[in-house]
Amino acid sequence: MFAYLIRRIGQSLLILFAMSLLVFLAVYTLGNPVDSLVSPDADQADRAAVIRQLGLDRPIWEQYGLFLWNALHGDLGTSFVYGLPAVDVILMRLPATLELAVMALLFSLAIGIPLGVLAGLRPNSLVGRTIMSGSILGFSLPNFWIGLMLILVFAVQLRILPSGGRGETVSVFGVAWAFLTLDGLKHMLLPAFTLALYKSSLVVRICEAGTRDVMSQDYIRFARGKGLSPARIVCVHILKNILIPVVTIMGMEFGALIAFAVVVESVFAYPGMGKLLIDSINRLDRPVIVAYLLTTTLIFVIVNFAVDLMYAALDPRIRLSDEGAT
Amino acid sequence: MSDDTIDDAPLPVAAPAPPSRPTSLLKQRLRDLVRAPGAVAGLVVLAIAAFLAIFAPYVAAQNPYDLMQLDIMDNMLPPGSKLGNGATAWLGTDDQGRDMLSAIIYGLRISLGVGLISVLAASVIGSTVGVAAAFFGRKVDAVIMRIVDLQLSFPSILIALVLLSAFGRGVDKVIIALVAIQWAYYARTVRGSALVEKNKDYVAAASSLELSTRRILFNHLLPNCLPPLIVVATVQVAHAIVLEASLSFLGVGVPVTEPSLGMLISTGYAYLQSGKYWISTYPGVALVVLIVAINLVGDRLRVVLNPRLNG
């Protein structure tokens, strides 16, 4: 287990390192940051001063080394637009995105598990086939367009939900959270549902396959033979067995939810990290772009690491086969 | 069980599979495909979409990007209104006075084009890499698959945003970004099936004939890895189109001068709040119909091309 842990941590660090290199190369070396920093009527001396100040006259590996050194100390530069450290700008927006992603995760489980189990119990019925065709739709509908249509129906036509923004927030331990107020929840409803749609199709598919698989096992036949009620069979025998893959896969998908929040937040003008990223790309605010990408990668790596550990703890076969290999 | 029938063929198999067999197999697969009504509907929709996209200049009522044909007085007309020149805008007009139906037909051209080109390029690159990884094994395999795993563990949209924030917007740049995202899917798919295929007798036969590695890879191994690749590629066309639309909606995809369906939806976003629904809604409907059609065909192909399911 210890060797596995060490190897897994090494892997995570490698991913972080690779991503930092990629981000650095993509954002800092393609295109010329000086052009967006210096006013067009600045003379050569001013330009040269800025270039020296930013260290752009040094060799590329030295620039990267400096970037990495600063990054390890939590310094990813100062936002051109906000005039604050880029990391702080990102961290200010992080709670909004986190609560949106968690809400979307809960939605997708609440929608996906019952529908998936239902479809798995009656695979050839009309209900089962409708659910499975519906899940194809959920996979294929463009996220952002669904968001637009929801705004059109619920905000423009029916006027029962707000079309965007985050609403009222409550400060807990110095962090503003919206999920504790009714207004905040109302603002979160449509974006979270939009974000959840794709993932709920995934949950439906996993649960359907799992249920069909479990239903053909002997212990289900035995439980039926014992005369247990169908409700008990579903809730205890089936759910228990299909939840492990659901939990693991959804854990891994949490990072994807944060990434796809970029689109949903832009549609609903929701002030999270994703909207910030798009604004920063449009305004060429490089430090914030870099800070976003590295923060997201870090979240990703941490979540995947936690899920892997959990999975290894839940399923001894994985750990054993891994130790056998080394 | 297509593979088994080839394996069980009577022994003197100097030529790899007689020429008549693949065509009959193809016909059989086509017949299977057509048996599902959903897939047929999907194919019909795709045929219409392809026709519209290819012949857009002859089908559309106006060229929406020829400023001479536009009249700013026609702007923001609701669906079914008469234009200044007497024509009817069945789906309304946008803020520049463009007929939405024509704009959608031209947009289809860009969306489909970007989707198809990126999938073609990515599947060629990906399957070459994948088949090489499986065939050479060991270090080549380990390095390639590590890169693939690394890339697949990141959501595609994030990679696209990194690349496009560096490249800037443009149809060609979107295609490059989509290829960079997708090649890994094909590499993994082809490697998976090539690992199974390379242990079969026909590969052993080919190597005992001392055929060149390249010939074994591309003439023997790769063709037998195609069925799963085709399924993935079909679904990926839909994925690529949606991704391009999302990127264009975010303003980092195609430029305003070459609007795809996603770009049209993005234009309409600004007018949605004031109840001018048609600018965003109809391009979106076109996009959804296209995507669902591709997925219906893809879903059926998965069944038809899976040797385990059609015994």
XYZ file of C-alpha atoms in Angstrom:
637
model
C 0.000 0.000 0.000
C 2.820 2.364 0.911
C 4.636 1.752 -2.366
C 1.384 2.315 -4.211
C 0.885 5.606 -2.369
C 4.376 6.851 -3.188
C 4.042 5.899 -6.830
C 0.632 7.524 -7.071
C 1.940 10.768 -5.527
C 4.861 10.761 -7.950
C 2.413 10.365 -10.817
C 0.333 13.291 -9.576
C 3.370 15.523 -9.296
C 4.411 14.537 -12.805
C 0.997 15.544 -14.142
C 1.212 18.886 -12.374
C 4.707 19.462 -13.738
C 3.685 18.537 -17.299
C 0.659 20.799 -17.115
C 2.675 23.731 -15.781
C 5.150 23.350 -18.644
C 2.374 23.117 -21.213
C 0.514 26.103 -19.796
C 3.683 28.147 -19.565
C 4.642 27.411 -23.161
C 1.140 27.936 -24.517
C 0.303 31.113 -22.661
C 3.627 32.876 -22.299
C 5.604 32.085 -25.404
C 2.966 32.067 -28.140
C 2.045 35.613 -28.933
C 3.823 38.563 -27.438
C 2.727 39.646 -23.975
C 4.562 42.940 -24.358
C 2.134 44.132 -27.019
C -0.792 43.802 -24.670
C 1.058 45.432 -21.778
C 2.719 48.449 -23.294
C 0.627 51.243 -24.705
C 1.059 51.563 -28.491
C 2.654 55.031 -28.245
C 5.396 53.925 -25.833
C 8.930 54.412 -27.182
C 11.661 51.784 -27.495
C 13.181 52.582 -24.100
C 9.851 52.026 -22.333
C 9.359 48.760 -24.157
C 12.823 47.567 -23.266
C 12.223 48.496 -19.629
C 9.012 46.447 -19.516
C 10.688 43.513 -21.238
C 13.509 43.586 -18.689
C 11.089 43.962 -15.807
C 9.098 40.909 -16.949
C 12.270 38.947 -17.589
C 11.311 38.375 -21.222
C 14.872 39.018 -22.404
C 16.167 35.938 -20.615
C 16.406 32.452 -22.137
C 13.196 30.474 -22.153
C 14.261 27.767 -19.684
C 15.285 30.459 -17.230
C 11.899 32.103 -17.600
C 10.216 28.772 -16.958
C 12.417 28.115 -13.932
C 11.488 31.480 -12.490
C 7.826 30.875 -13.261
C 7.929 27.501 -11.530
C 9.815 28.892 -8.530
C 7.264 31.662 -8.098
C 4.371 29.278 -8.670
C 5.635 27.007 -5.888
C 5.547 30.042 -3.616
C 1.961 30.738 -4.566
C 2.831 33.638 -6.840
C 1.445 33.397 -10.356
C 1.793 37.058 -11.219
C -0.535 40.006 -10.909
C -3.725 40.253 -12.899
C -3.476 42.998 -15.534
C -7.174 43.735 -15.205
C -7.820 43.562 -11.459
C -4.410 44.652 -10.226
C -4.485 41.859 -7.622
C -2.451 38.668 -7.371
C -3.898 36.243 -9.959
C -4.195 33.455 -7.383
C -6.341 35.676 -5.169
C -8.600 36.607 -8.074
C -9.143 32.901 -8.812
C -9.652 31.936 -5.185
C -12.300 34.638 -4.801
C -14.316 32.980 -7.550
C -13.615 29.399 -6.485
C -16.502 28.980 -3.972
C -19.103 29.932 -6.578
C -17.847 27.295 -9.009
C -17.421 24.671 -6.300
C -20.968 25.024 -5.025
C -22.315 24.969 -8.565
C -20.373 21.791 -9.357
C -21.444 20.063 -6.118
C -25.058 21.018 -6.758
C -24.823 19.684 -10.311
C -23.290 16.465 -8.987
C -26.190 15.998 -6.557
C -28.689 16.730 -9.333
C -27.151 14.212 -11.681
C -27.229 11.515 -8.993
C -30.812 12.366 -8.017
C -31.935 12.183 -11.646
C -29.653 9.424 -12.853
C -29.859 6.713 -10.177
C -33.656 6.224 -10.077
C -33.995 6.389 -13.859
C -31.045 4.082 -14.428
C -32.280 1.467 -11.963
C -35.773 1.654 -13.427
C -34.428 1.140 -16.954
C -32.255 -1.719 -15.735
C -35.184 -3.479 -14.058
C -37.303 -3.365 -17.211
C -34.812 -3.270 -20.095
C -37.295 -4.228 -22.793
C -40.290 -2.217 -21.665
C -41.374 1.075 -23.169
C -40.225 2.959 -20.050
C -36.797 1.346 -20.136
C -36.247 2.044 -23.782
C -37.507 5.623 -23.458
C -35.071 6.267 -20.622
C -32.173 4.810 -22.577
C -32.999 6.809 -25.705
C -33.378 9.864 -23.486
C -29.901 9.286 -22.152
C -28.515 9.427 -25.696
C -30.232 12.793 -25.988
C -28.692 13.909 -22.714
C -25.263 12.951 -24.035
C -25.686 14.711 -27.323
C -27.550 17.927 -26.579
C -25.223 20.889 -26.590
C -25.013 22.047 -23.004
C -24.979 25.757 -23.678
C -28.007 25.681 -25.941
C -30.053 23.830 -23.316
C -29.068 26.602 -20.916
C -30.296 29.230 -23.362
C -33.589 27.436 -23.835
C -34.063 27.149 -20.065
C -33.456 30.892 -19.738
C -35.964 31.499 -22.521
C -38.651 29.396 -20.862
C -38.157 30.036 -17.143
C -36.729 33.559 -17.101
C -38.085 35.285 -20.209
C -41.470 33.609 -20.752
C -42.584 32.372 -17.315
C -40.501 34.850 -15.286
C -40.237 32.495 -12.299
C -36.450 32.111 -12.126
C -33.623 34.618 -12.579
C -31.750 34.456 -15.879
C -28.277 34.876 -14.440
C -25.986 36.020 -11.679
C -25.379 34.412 -8.322
C -27.939 36.120 -6.074
C -27.663 36.738 -2.371
C -24.753 35.230 -0.457
C -24.009 34.555 3.184
C -20.526 34.837 4.597
C -19.319 31.779 6.487
C -15.724 31.837 7.749
C -15.048 34.784 5.470
C -16.198 32.958 2.324
C -19.372 33.995 0.511
C -21.704 31.049 -0.089
C -24.962 31.293 -2.015
C -26.435 27.871 -1.290
C -27.504 28.997 2.187
C -29.994 31.567 0.896
C -33.216 30.971 -0.992
C -32.282 33.606 -3.555
C -28.894 31.988 -4.083
C -30.488 28.566 -4.594
C -32.924 30.027 -7.110
C -30.000 31.429 -9.079
C -28.212 28.117 -8.934
C -31.129 25.961 -10.044
C -30.957 26.447 -13.828
C -27.153 26.436 -14.206
C -26.787 23.392 -11.960
C -29.482 21.532 -13.880
C -27.840 22.391 -17.210
C -24.492 21.229 -15.941
C -26.017 18.052 -14.485
C -27.757 16.974 -17.670
C -24.756 15.375 -19.333
C -23.550 13.658 -16.181
C -26.997 12.333 -15.341
C -27.013 10.502 -18.672
C -23.746 8.941 -17.652
C -25.210 7.899 -14.286
C -28.280 6.457 -16.039
C -26.045 4.341 -18.268
C -23.879 3.047 -15.420
C -26.888 2.246 -13.236
C -28.749 0.551 -16.056
C -25.811 -1.685 -16.926
C -25.145 -2.381 -13.244
C -28.748 -3.240 -12.471
C -29.046 -5.590 -15.428
C -25.851 -7.261 -14.378
C -26.878 -7.640 -10.736
C -30.395 -8.821 -11.616
C -29.019 -11.945 -13.276
C -26.971 -12.924 -10.209
C -27.914 -15.836 -8.011
C -28.224 -13.821 -4.836
C -31.062 -11.778 -6.331
C -32.895 -14.959 -7.273
C -32.246 -16.206 -3.763
C -33.543 -12.983 -2.221
C -36.661 -13.291 -4.339
C -37.052 -16.910 -3.311
C -36.870 -15.862 0.308
C -39.909 -13.683 -0.387
C -38.261 -10.311 0.189
C -40.267 -7.365 -1.038
C -39.183 -5.892 -4.392
C -38.510 -2.566 -2.641
C -36.022 -4.225 -0.312
C -34.321 -6.064 -3.127
C -33.888 -2.838 -5.061
C -32.811 -0.674 -2.140
C -30.505 -3.105 -0.394
C -29.307 -5.733 -2.826
C -29.158 -3.807 -6.068
C -28.259 -0.303 -4.942
C -25.454 -1.475 -2.690
C -23.812 -3.266 -5.560
C -24.109 -0.596 -8.210
C -23.156 2.366 -6.057
C -19.416 1.672 -5.955
C -18.861 2.264 -9.685
C -21.235 5.235 -9.591
C -19.368 6.863 -6.731
C -15.960 6.294 -8.299
C -16.902 7.480 -11.740
C -18.703 10.520 -10.431
C -15.722 11.330 -8.272
C -13.514 11.313 -11.326
C -16.081 13.321 -13.237
C -16.094 16.073 -10.636
C -13.106 17.680 -12.309
C -14.910 17.558 -15.639
C -17.877 19.317 -14.024
C -15.610 22.154 -12.972
C -14.179 22.386 -16.477
C -17.562 22.340 -18.169
C -18.755 24.993 -15.747
C -16.837 27.340 -18.070
C -19.612 27.021 -20.632
C -22.543 27.023 -18.216
C -21.222 29.969 -16.237
C -20.852 31.984 -19.432
C -24.438 31.228 -20.427
C -25.879 32.207 -17.056
C -23.450 35.082 -16.380
C -22.606 33.190 -13.188
C -19.607 34.804 -11.495
C -17.447 31.702 -11.038
C -13.945 30.743 -12.146
C -15.096 29.589 -15.571
C -16.642 32.909 -16.509
C -13.494 34.566 -15.212
C -11.397 32.379 -17.516
C -13.368 33.362 -20.604
C -13.262 37.050 -19.634
C -9.523 36.756 -19.084
C -8.968 35.086 -22.455
C -10.885 37.879 -24.146
C -8.926 40.547 -22.253
C -5.572 38.727 -22.610
C -5.158 38.664 -18.838
C -2.468 35.984 -18.951
C -1.645 35.591 -15.242
C -5.300 34.826 -14.488
C -5.494 32.311 -17.357
C -2.430 30.540 -16.000
C -3.724 30.673 -12.440
C -7.060 29.193 -13.514
C -5.493 26.351 -15.464
C -3.072 25.425 -12.711
C -5.719 25.656 -9.982
C -8.061 23.447 -11.978
C -5.290 20.953 -12.637
C -4.510 20.885 -8.930
C -8.178 20.257 -8.065
C -8.200 17.546 -10.676
C -5.121 15.801 -9.426
C -6.289 15.942 -5.807
C -9.761 14.612 -6.633
C -8.420 11.796 -8.806
C -5.905 10.887 -6.135
C -8.603 10.765 -3.455
C -10.877 8.675 -5.662
C -8.069 6.246 -6.453
C -7.268 5.806 -2.790
C -10.921 5.314 -1.961
C -11.271 2.784 -4.705
C -8.202 0.900 -3.609
C -9.585 0.849 -0.076
C -12.989 -0.362 -1.255
C -11.767 -2.955 -3.695
C -8.795 -4.971 -2.457
C -8.260 -6.574 -5.861
C -6.853 -3.333 -7.277
C -4.305 -2.900 -4.541
C -3.224 -6.518 -4.633
C -2.804 -6.702 -8.381
C -0.816 -3.510 -8.250
C 1.540 -4.799 -5.598
C 1.896 -8.025 -7.492
C 3.095 -6.066 -10.495
C 5.832 -4.168 -8.728
C -18.584 -13.591 -35.475
C -16.850 -12.121 -38.468
C -13.320 -12.744 -37.199
C -13.942 -16.405 -36.588
C -15.293 -17.013 -40.060
C -12.053 -15.649 -41.461
C -10.003 -17.727 -39.057
C -11.912 -20.907 -39.805
C -11.507 -20.560 -43.575
C -9.939 -23.659 -45.257
C -6.215 -23.640 -44.929
C -4.433 -22.535 -48.108
C -4.796 -18.855 -47.237
C -1.926 -17.279 -49.132
C -3.981 -14.240 -50.056
C -5.344 -12.510 -46.931
C -9.117 -12.962 -47.286
C -10.542 -13.517 -50.784
C -11.875 -10.309 -52.369
C -15.507 -11.421 -52.430
C -15.750 -11.879 -48.676
C -15.273 -8.266 -47.521
C -17.964 -6.961 -49.838
C -20.500 -9.539 -48.756
C -19.622 -8.776 -45.158
C -20.093 -5.089 -45.857
C -23.456 -5.744 -47.486
C -24.520 -7.825 -44.523
C -23.521 -5.075 -42.110
C -25.379 -2.495 -44.174
C -28.486 -4.674 -44.098
C -28.183 -4.947 -40.312
C -27.781 -1.206 -40.060
C -30.888 -0.464 -42.093
C -33.014 -2.819 -39.996
C -33.322 -0.234 -37.190
C -35.803 2.579 -37.918
C -33.927 5.058 -35.729
C -30.723 4.542 -37.653
C -32.533 4.923 -40.972
C -34.069 8.195 -39.812
C -30.616 9.309 -38.706
C -29.108 8.399 -42.062
C -31.839 10.283 -43.910
C -31.269 13.389 -41.791
C -27.521 13.154 -42.359
C -27.990 12.771 -46.116
C -30.182 15.886 -46.185
C -27.705 17.800 -44.023
C -24.808 16.776 -46.268
C -26.765 17.799 -49.353
C -27.637 21.199 -47.871
C -24.062 21.765 -46.734
C -22.503 20.876 -50.078
C -24.977 22.746 -52.240
C -25.553 25.641 -49.836
C -25.083 28.386 -52.480
C -27.796 26.813 -54.665
C -30.222 25.895 -51.891
C -30.149 28.961 -49.642
C -32.372 31.901 -50.558
C -29.519 34.351 -50.094
C -25.804 34.314 -49.405
C -25.919 35.592 -45.836
C -22.340 36.858 -45.969
C -22.648 38.836 -49.172
C -23.303 42.303 -47.806
C -24.826 43.354 -51.148
C -27.706 40.944 -50.606
C -28.493 42.144 -47.096
C -30.829 44.968 -46.221
C -30.381 46.398 -42.736
C -34.068 47.400 -42.798
C -34.895 43.695 -42.610
C -33.189 43.231 -39.236
C -34.773 41.295 -36.358
C -37.907 40.260 -38.225
C -39.864 37.457 -36.556
C -40.285 34.142 -38.406
C -42.547 34.253 -41.438
C -42.113 37.986 -42.185
C -41.706 39.387 -45.671
C -38.297 40.801 -46.536
C -37.772 44.073 -48.400
C -37.184 42.175 -51.659
C -40.468 40.272 -51.381
C -38.989 36.951 -50.190
C -40.246 35.345 -46.988
C -37.920 34.749 -44.044
C -39.468 31.562 -42.678
C -37.217 31.500 -39.623
C -36.906 35.271 -39.190
C -33.832 37.445 -39.599
C -30.910 38.373 -37.337
C -29.508 41.739 -36.284
C -27.872 42.272 -39.696
C -31.027 41.482 -41.627
C -29.835 38.012 -42.678
C -32.369 35.337 -43.444
C -31.899 32.829 -40.605
C -32.681 29.813 -42.780
C -29.895 30.726 -45.204
C -27.553 31.467 -42.322
C -28.301 28.041 -40.820
C -27.605 26.280 -44.118
C -24.261 28.057 -44.429
C -23.553 27.438 -40.744
C -24.211 23.727 -41.245
C -21.467 23.788 -43.848
C -18.880 25.040 -41.362
C -20.043 22.877 -38.446
C -20.105 19.670 -40.504
C -16.854 20.544 -42.250
C -15.000 21.210 -39.002
C -16.411 18.020 -37.459
C -15.560 15.759 -40.392
C -12.107 17.142 -41.148
C -10.988 17.065 -37.531
C -12.242 13.502 -37.048
C -10.580 12.304 -40.250
C -7.233 13.854 -39.390
C -7.379 12.750 -35.758
C -8.377 9.181 -36.615
C -5.524 8.825 -39.113
C -2.985 10.092 -36.584
C -4.544 8.259 -33.657
C -4.899 4.890 -35.344
C -1.340 5.001 -36.671
C -0.028 5.717 -33.195
C -2.325 3.126 -31.634
C -1.454 0.310 -34.006
C 2.246 1.089 -33.602
C 1.926 1.034 -29.812
C 0.228 -2.358 -29.871
C 2.580 -3.884 -32.418
C 5.895 -2.752 -30.947
C 4.779 -3.086 -27.343
C 7.154 -2.539 -24.420
C 8.650 0.944 -24.209
C 6.894 2.435 -27.239
C 3.599 1.215 -25.884
C 4.288 2.413 -22.353
C 5.309 5.909 -23.425
C 2.443 6.364 -25.866
C -0.200 5.049 -23.516
C 1.084 7.198 -20.648
C 0.644 10.276 -22.834
C -2.797 9.091 -23.938
C -3.909 8.436 -20.356
C -2.585 11.791 -19.258
C -4.473 13.561 -21.982
C -7.707 11.634 -21.537
C -7.723 12.415 -17.830
C -8.273 16.071 -18.703
C -11.621 17.271 -19.980
C -11.476 18.053 -23.673
C -12.831 21.565 -23.280
C -9.969 22.541 -20.989
C -7.344 21.417 -23.498
C -9.182 23.241 -26.261
C -9.285 26.421 -24.188
C -5.538 26.259 -23.482
C -4.734 25.781 -27.150
C -7.162 28.354 -28.484
C -6.212 30.973 -25.925
C -2.712 30.619 -27.333
C -3.586 30.337 -31.057
C -6.410 32.863 -31.297
C -9.617 32.224 -33.255
C -9.986 30.772 -36.719
C -11.495 27.749 -38.469
C -8.085 26.162 -39.037
C -7.086 26.716 -35.414
C -10.285 25.131 -34.132
C -9.597 22.102 -36.323
C -6.046 21.817 -34.985
C -7.332 22.023 -31.415
C -9.990 19.379 -32.106
C -7.405 17.046 -33.651
C -5.112 17.552 -30.663
C -7.955 16.585 -28.358
C -9.291 13.624 -30.265
C -6.280 11.634 -31.467
C -5.950 10.014 -28.035
C -9.406 8.381 -28.254
C -8.509 6.681 -31.525
C -5.076 5.692 -30.320
C -6.586 3.955 -27.299
C -9.365 2.292 -29.283
C -7.109 0.984 -32.036
C -4.434 -0.153 -29.600
C -7.062 -2.140 -27.714
C -8.263 -4.045 -30.743
C -4.781 -4.361 -32.256
C -3.557 -6.064 -29.078
C -6.188 -8.744 -29.628
C -5.675 -8.966 -33.379
C -1.885 -9.203 -33.379
C -1.980 -12.613 -31.700
C -4.172 -14.088 -34.384
C -2.951 -16.534 -36.973
C -3.145 -14.238 -39.969
C -0.569 -11.890 -38.434
C 1.708 -14.828 -37.689
C 1.212 -15.990 -41.277
C 2.052 -12.536 -42.596
C 5.209 -12.267 -40.512
C 6.322 -15.779 -41.494
C 6.104 -14.593 -45.111
C 8.565 -11.899 -44.066
C 6.354 -9.067 -45.192
C 7.587 -5.656 -44.184
C 6.516 -4.309 -40.815
C 4.770 -1.437 -42.504
C 2.770 -3.787 -44.683
C 1.743 -5.959 -41.761
C 0.748 -2.907 -39.750
C -1.270 -1.098 -42.375
C -2.494 -3.834 -44.719
C -3.166 -6.620 -42.250
C -3.511 -5.345 -38.716
C -5.151 -1.951 -39.186
C -8.051 -3.049 -41.438
C -9.073 -5.596 -38.825
C -9.088 -2.925 -36.139
C -11.422 -0.697 -38.105
C -14.898 -1.652 -36.788
C -14.452 -0.217 -33.282
C -12.637 2.743 -34.811
C -15.614 3.486 -37.055
C -17.972 3.466 -34.090
C -15.774 5.823 -32.080
C -15.244 8.090 -35.089
C -18.979 8.394 -35.770
C -19.730 9.421 -32.226
C -16.709 11.701 -32.209
C -18.035 13.659 -35.195
C -20.986 14.629 -33.010
C -18.678 15.363 -30.102
C -16.425 17.527 -32.279
C -19.367 19.492 -33.651
C -20.744 20.171 -30.168
C -17.314 21.140 -28.886
C -16.748 23.505 -31.798
C -20.182 25.041 -31.184
C -19.395 25.492 -27.476
C -16.029 27.086 -28.225
C -17.556 29.392 -30.794
C -20.280 30.281 -28.334
C -17.601 31.220 -25.801
C -15.982 33.449 -28.396
C -12.751 31.472 -28.819
C -13.804 29.335 -31.797
C -14.565 30.334 -35.372
C -14.455 34.046 -36.286
C -17.602 36.114 -36.848
C -16.940 36.116 -40.574
C -17.300 32.332 -40.844
C -20.163 31.566 -38.477
C -20.894 27.977 -37.571
C -24.161 26.996 -35.904
C -22.597 27.686 -32.516
C -21.618 31.184 -33.593
C -25.191 31.869 -34.766
C -26.539 30.750 -31.389
C -24.021 33.024 -29.728
C -25.227 36.012 -31.786
C -28.786 35.341 -30.698
C -27.803 35.107 -27.031
C -27.651 38.916 -26.799
C -31.265 39.213 -27.975
C -32.715 36.325 -25.995
C -33.652 38.443 -22.980
C -35.778 40.737 -25.099
C -37.856 37.806 -26.322
C -36.299 37.587 -29.824
C -35.987 33.860 -29.459
C -35.600 32.794 -33.089
C -31.972 33.817 -33.610
C -30.706 31.364 -30.986
C -33.447 28.777 -31.094
C -33.456 27.655 -34.723
C -29.704 27.198 -35.223
C -29.808 25.262 -31.955
C -32.610 23.041 -33.234
C -30.590 22.391 -36.400
C -27.567 21.527 -34.273
C -29.539 19.180 -32.026
C -31.188 17.381 -34.958
C -27.779 16.900 -36.557
C -26.180 15.607 -33.361
C -29.034 13.258 -32.518
C -28.974 11.872 -36.064
C -25.251 11.156 -35.836
C -25.676 9.522 -32.442
C -28.566 7.351 -33.622
C -26.440 6.048 -36.485
C -23.459 5.639 -34.169
C -25.490 3.751 -31.584
C -26.735 1.326 -34.233
C -23.242 0.927 -35.693
C -22.036 -0.065 -32.246
C -24.506 -2.938 -32.263
C -23.932 -3.925 -35.882
C -20.136 -3.852 -35.760
C -19.778 -5.579 -32.406
C -18.878 -9.204 -33.141
C -20.008 -10.258 -29.684
C -23.534 -8.966 -30.224
C -24.272 -10.425 -33.655
C -23.392 -14.076 -33.446
